[in-house]
mmCIF file of C-alpha atoms in Angstrom:
data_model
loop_
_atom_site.group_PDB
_atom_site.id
_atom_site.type_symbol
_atom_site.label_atom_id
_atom_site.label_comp_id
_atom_site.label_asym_id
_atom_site.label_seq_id
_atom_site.Cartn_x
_atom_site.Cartn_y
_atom_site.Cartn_z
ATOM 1 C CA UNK L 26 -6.997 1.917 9.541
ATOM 2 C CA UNK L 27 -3.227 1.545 8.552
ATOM 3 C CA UNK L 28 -0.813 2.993 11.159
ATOM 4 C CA UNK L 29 2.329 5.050 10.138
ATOM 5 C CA UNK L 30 5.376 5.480 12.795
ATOM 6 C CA UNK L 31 7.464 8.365 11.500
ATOM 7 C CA UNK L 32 11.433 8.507 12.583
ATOM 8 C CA UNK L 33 10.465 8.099 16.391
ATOM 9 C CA UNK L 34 12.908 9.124 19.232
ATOM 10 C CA UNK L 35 11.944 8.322 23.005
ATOM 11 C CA UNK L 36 14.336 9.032 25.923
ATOM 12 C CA UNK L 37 13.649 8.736 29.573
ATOM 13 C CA UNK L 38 16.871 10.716 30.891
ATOM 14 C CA UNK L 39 19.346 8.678 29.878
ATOM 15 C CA UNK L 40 18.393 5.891 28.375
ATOM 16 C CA UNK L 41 17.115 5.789 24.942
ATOM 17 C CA UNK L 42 14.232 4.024 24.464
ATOM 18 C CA UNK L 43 13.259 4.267 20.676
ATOM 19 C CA UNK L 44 16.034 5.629 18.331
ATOM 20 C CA UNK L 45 14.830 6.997 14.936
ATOM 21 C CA UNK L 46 12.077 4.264 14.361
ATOM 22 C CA UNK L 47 10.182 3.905 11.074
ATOM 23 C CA UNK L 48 7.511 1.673 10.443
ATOM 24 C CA UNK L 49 4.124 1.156 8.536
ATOM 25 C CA UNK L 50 1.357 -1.400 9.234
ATOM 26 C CA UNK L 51 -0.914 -2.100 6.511
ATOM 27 C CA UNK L 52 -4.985 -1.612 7.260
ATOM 28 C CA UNK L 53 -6.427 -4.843 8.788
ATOM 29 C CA UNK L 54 -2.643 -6.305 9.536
ATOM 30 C CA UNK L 55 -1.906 -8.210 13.427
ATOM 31 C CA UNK L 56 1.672 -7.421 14.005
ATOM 32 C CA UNK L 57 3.703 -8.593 16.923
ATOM 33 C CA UNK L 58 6.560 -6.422 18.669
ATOM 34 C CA UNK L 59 9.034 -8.520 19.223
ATOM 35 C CA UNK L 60 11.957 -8.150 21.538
ATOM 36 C CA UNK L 61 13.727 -8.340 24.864
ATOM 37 C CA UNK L 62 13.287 -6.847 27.948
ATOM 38 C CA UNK L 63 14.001 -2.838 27.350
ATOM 39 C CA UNK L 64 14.385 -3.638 23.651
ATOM 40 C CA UNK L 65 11.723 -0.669 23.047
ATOM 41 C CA UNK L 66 8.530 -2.496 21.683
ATOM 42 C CA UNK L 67 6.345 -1.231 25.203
ATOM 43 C CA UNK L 68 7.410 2.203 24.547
ATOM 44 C CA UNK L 69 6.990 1.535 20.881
ATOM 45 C CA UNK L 70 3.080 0.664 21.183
ATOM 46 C CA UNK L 71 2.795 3.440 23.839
ATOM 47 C CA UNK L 72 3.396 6.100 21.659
ATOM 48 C CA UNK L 73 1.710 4.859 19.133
ATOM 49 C CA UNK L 74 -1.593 4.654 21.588
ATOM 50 C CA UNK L 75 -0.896 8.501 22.796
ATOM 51 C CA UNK L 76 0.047 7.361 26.248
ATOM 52 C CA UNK L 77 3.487 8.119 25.592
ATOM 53 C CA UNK L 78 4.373 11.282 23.287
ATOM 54 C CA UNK L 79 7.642 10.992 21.670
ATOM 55 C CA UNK L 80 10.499 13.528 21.682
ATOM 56 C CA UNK L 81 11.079 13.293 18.328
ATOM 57 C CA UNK L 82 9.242 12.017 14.846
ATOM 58 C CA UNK L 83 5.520 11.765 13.942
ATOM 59 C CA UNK L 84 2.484 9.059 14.155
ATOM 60 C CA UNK L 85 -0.048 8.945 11.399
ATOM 61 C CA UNK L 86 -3.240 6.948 10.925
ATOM 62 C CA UNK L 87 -4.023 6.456 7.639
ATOM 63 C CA UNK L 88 -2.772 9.309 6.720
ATOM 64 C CA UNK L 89 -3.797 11.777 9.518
ATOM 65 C CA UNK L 90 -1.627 12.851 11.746
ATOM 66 C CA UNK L 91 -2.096 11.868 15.534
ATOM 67 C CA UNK L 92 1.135 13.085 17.236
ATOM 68 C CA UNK L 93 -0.342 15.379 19.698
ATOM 69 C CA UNK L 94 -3.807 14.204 19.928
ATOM 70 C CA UNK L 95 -4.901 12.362 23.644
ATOM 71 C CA UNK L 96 -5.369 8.706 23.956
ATOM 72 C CA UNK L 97 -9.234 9.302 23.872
ATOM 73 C CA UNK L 98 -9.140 11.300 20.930
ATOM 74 C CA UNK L 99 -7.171 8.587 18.747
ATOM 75 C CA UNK L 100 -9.991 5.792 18.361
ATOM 76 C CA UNK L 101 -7.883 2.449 20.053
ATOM 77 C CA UNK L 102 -8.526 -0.261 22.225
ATOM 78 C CA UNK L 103 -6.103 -1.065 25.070
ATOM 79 C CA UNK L 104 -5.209 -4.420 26.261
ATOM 80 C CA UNK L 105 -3.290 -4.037 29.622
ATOM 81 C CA UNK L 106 -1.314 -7.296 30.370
ATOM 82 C CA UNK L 107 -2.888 -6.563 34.401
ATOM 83 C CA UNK L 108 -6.355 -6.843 32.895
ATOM 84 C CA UNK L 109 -7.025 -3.288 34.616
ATOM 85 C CA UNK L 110 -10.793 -4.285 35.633
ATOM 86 C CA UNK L 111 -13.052 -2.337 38.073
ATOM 87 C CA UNK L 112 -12.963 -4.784 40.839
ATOM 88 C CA UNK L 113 -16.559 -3.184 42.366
ATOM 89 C CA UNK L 114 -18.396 -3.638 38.663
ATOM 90 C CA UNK L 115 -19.951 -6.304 36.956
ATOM 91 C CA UNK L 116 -18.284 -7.913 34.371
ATOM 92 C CA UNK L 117 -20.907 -6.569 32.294
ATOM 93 C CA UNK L 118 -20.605 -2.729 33.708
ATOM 94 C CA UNK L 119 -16.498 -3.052 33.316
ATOM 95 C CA UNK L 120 -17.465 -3.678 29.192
ATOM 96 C CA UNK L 121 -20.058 -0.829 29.121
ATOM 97 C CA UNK L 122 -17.924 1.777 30.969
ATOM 98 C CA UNK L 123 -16.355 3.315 28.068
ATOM 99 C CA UNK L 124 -19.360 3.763 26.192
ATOM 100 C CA UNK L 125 -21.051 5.248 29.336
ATOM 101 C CA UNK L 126 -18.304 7.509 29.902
ATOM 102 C CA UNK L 127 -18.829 9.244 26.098
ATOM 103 C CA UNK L 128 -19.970 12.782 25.973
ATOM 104 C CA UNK L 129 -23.620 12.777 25.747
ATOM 105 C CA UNK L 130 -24.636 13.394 22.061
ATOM 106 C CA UNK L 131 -21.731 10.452 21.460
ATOM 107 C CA UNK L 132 -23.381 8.202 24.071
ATOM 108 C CA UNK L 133 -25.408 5.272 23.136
ATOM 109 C CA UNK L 134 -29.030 4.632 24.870
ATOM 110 C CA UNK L 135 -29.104 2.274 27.533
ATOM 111 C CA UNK L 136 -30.521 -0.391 24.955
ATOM 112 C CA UNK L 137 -27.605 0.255 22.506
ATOM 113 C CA UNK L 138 -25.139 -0.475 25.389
ATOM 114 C CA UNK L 139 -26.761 -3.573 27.007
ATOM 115 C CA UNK L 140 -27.251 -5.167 23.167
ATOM 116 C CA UNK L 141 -23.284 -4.171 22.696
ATOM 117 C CA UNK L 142 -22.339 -5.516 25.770
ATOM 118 C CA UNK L 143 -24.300 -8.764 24.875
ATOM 119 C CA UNK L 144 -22.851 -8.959 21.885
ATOM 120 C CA UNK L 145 -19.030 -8.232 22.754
ATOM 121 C CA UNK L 146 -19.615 -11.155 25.672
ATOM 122 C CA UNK L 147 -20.667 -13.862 23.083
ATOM 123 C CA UNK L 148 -17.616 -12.545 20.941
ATOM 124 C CA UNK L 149 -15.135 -13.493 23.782
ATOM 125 C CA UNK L 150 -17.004 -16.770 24.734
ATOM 126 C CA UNK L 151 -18.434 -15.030 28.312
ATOM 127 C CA UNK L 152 -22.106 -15.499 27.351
ATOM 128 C CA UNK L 153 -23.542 -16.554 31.157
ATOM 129 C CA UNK L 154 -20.914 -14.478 32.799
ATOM 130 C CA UNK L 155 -22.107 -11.005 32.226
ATOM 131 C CA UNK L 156 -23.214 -10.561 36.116
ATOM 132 C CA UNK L 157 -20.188 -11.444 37.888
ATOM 133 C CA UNK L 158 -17.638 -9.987 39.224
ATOM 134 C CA UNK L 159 -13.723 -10.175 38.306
ATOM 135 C CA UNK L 160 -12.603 -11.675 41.377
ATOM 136 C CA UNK L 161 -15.057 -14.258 40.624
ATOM 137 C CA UNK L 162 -13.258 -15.168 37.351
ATOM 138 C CA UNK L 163 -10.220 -17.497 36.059
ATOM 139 C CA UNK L 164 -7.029 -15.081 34.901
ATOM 140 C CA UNK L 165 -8.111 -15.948 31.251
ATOM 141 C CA UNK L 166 -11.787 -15.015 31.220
ATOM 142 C CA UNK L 167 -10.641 -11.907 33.195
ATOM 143 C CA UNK L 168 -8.322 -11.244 29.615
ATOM 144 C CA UNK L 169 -11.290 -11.929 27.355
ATOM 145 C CA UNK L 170 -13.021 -9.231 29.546
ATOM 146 C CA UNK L 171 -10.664 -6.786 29.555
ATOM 147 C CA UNK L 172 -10.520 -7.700 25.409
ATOM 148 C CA UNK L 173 -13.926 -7.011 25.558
ATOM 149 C CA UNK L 174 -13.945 -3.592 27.374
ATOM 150 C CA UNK L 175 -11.515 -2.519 24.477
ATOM 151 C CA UNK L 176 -13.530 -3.877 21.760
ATOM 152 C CA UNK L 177 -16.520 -1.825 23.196
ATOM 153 C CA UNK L 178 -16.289 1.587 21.619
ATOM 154 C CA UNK L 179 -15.507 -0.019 18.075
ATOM 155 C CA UNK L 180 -11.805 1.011 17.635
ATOM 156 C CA UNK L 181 -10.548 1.016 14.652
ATOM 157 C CA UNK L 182 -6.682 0.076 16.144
ATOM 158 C CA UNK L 183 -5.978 -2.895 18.675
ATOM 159 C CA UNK L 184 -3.300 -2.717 20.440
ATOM 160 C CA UNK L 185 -2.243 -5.342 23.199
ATOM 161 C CA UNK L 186 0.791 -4.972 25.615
ATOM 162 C CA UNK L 187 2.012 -8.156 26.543
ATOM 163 C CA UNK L 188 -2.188 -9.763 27.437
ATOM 164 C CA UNK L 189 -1.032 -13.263 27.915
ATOM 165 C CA UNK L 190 1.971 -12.595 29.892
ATOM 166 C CA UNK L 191 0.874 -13.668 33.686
ATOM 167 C CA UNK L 192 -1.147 -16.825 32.230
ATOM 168 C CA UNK L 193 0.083 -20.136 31.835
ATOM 169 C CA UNK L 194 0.607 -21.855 29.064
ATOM 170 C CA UNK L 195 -2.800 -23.671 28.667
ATOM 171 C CA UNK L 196 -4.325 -20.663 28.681
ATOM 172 C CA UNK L 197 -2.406 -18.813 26.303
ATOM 173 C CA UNK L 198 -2.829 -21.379 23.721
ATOM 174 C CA UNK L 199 -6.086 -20.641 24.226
ATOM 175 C CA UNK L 200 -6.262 -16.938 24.219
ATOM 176 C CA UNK L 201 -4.134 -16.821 21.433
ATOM 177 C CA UNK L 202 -6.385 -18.784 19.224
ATOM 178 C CA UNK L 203 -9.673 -17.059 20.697
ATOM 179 C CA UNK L 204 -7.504 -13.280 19.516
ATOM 180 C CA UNK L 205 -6.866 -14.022 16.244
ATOM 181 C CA UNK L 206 -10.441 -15.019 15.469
ATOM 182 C CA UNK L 207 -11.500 -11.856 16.426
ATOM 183 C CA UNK L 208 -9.236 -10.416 14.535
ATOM 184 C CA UNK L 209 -10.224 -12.298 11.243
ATOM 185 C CA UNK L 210 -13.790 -11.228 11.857
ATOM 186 C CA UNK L 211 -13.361 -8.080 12.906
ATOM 187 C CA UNK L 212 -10.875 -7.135 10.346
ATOM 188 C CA UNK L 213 -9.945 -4.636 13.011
ATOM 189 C CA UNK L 214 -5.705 -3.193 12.631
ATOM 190 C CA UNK L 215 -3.876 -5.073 15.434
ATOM 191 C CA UNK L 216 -0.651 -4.516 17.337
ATOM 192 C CA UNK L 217 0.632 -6.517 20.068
ATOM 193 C CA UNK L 218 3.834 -6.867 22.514
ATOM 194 C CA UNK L 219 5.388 -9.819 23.229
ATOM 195 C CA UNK L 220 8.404 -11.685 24.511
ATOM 196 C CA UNK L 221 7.793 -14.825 23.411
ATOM 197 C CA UNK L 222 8.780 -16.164 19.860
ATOM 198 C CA UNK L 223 6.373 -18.514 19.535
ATOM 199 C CA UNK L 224 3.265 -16.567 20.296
ATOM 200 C CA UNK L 225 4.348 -14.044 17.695
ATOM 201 C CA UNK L 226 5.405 -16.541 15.034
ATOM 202 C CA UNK L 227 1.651 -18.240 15.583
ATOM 203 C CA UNK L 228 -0.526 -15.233 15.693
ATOM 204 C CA UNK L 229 1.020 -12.353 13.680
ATOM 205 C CA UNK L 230 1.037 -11.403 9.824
ATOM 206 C CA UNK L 231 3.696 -9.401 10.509
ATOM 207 C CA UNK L 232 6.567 -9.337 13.283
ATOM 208 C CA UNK L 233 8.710 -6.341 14.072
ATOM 209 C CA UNK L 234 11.734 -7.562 15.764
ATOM 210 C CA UNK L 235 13.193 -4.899 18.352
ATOM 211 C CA UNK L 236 16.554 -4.354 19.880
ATOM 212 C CA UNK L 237 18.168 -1.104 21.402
ATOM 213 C CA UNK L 238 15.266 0.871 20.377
ATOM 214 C CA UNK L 239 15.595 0.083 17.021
ATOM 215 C CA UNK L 240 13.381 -2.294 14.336
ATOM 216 C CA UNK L 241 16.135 -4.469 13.476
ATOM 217 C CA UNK L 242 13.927 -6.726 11.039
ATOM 218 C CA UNK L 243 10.106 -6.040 9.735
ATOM 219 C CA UNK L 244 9.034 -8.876 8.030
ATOM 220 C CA UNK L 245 6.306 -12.046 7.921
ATOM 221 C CA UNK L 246 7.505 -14.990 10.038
ATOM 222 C CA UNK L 247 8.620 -16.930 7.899
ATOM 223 C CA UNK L 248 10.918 -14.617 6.451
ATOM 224 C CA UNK L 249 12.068 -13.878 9.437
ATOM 225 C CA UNK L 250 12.590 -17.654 10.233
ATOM 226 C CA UNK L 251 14.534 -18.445 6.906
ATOM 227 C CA UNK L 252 16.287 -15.446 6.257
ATOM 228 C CA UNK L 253 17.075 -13.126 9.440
ATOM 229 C CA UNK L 254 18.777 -10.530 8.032
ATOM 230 C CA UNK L 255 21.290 -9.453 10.931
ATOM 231 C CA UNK L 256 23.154 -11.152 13.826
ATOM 232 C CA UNK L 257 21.344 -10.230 16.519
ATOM 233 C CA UNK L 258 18.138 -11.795 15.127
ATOM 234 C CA UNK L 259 20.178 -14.615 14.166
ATOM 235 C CA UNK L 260 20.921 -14.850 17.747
ATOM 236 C CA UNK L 261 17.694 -14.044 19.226
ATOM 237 C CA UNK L 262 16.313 -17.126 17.203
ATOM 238 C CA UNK L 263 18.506 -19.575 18.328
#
């Protein structure tokens, strides 16, 4: 599903958040939002997952036009950098929980689920881990969960806010590689926030550089890299 970001204007009071921003992501592209702190690429992905609404511009995917409709009713995934786990559920009943919280004639059987949640597990390398709980697991394998839970309902949009953030750096090498092999089999539309130049460089097809709530430079990363087409990315590269 390509995603379409329409002139979009975010204030909270005073400060401006997202200023006029345009931008289209191609079906089955991983693009990184790149920027520094308050440069607008949280905001950015918020509104584009419906759990911000904009003050001004629209959101389409492909095609169809999203702006007002709920988080629930848009068809994403959600990767909080926090993990946002049900501490009292089983690794394996913090996966299944959005497919047991569908309306009834949407719900899978209890077979459908437990072969899903089998399924998503192996995908994330958590095979054996199913009946635990998250207090019982490493900050990392708590991210491939929480990947997992997102994965669940088969959205057809990815979007990750900063997942690697409160790892170290072992781990995020890891992660990172362990993401964008989903990705490639999957073929699954993915957006993610970062800070860090590096993990966007490695990981993304495409990387939106933010500053001041505006896209200052939309390109692949090595165009970005050889030809940065403004100061501030200049600068923000160094």
């Amino acid at each position: 599903m390509s995603i379409e970001v329409r002139e979009i204007s975010k204030a909270f009071q005073a400060h401006v958040a997202l200023a006029a921003v345009s931008l289209k992501i191609e079906q089955g592209d991983f693009v990184a939002l790149l920027g520094p702190s308050g440069s607008g690429k949280t905001t950015l992905l918020r509104v584009i997952a419906g759990l911000e609404y904009a003050d001004a511009g629209r959101v389409y995917f492909t095609d169809i036009d999203v702006t007002n409709k709920p988080v629930q009713d848009r068809g994403i995934g959600f990767v909080f950098q926090n993990y946002a786990l049900f501490r009292h559920m089983t690794v394996a009943k913090n996966i299944a929980f959005g497919m047991n919280m569908l309306p009834g004639k949407l719900r899978p059987d209890a077979n459908a689920i437990e072969k899903r949640v089998a399924e998503l597990l192996e995908l994330v390398q958590l095979a054996d881990l199913g009946g635990r709980y998250p207090n019982q697991l490493s900050g990392g394998q708590r991210q491939r969960v929480a990947l997992a839970r997102a994965l669940a309902r088969e959205p057809k949009i990815l979007l990750l806010d900063e997942p690697f953030g409160a790892l170290d750096a072992k781990v995020r090498r890891e992660l990172r590689l362990a993401l964008r092999a989903i990705h490639e089999r999957l073929g699954i539309t993915t957006i993610f926030v970062t800070h860090d130049q590096e993990e966007a460089f490695a990981l993304a097809d495409h990387v939106a550089i933010l500053h001041n709530g505006k896209i200052e430079q939309f390109d692949s990363p090595s165009q970005i890299q050889q030809l940065p087409n403004s100061e501030f990315v200049r600068a923000f590269l160094a």
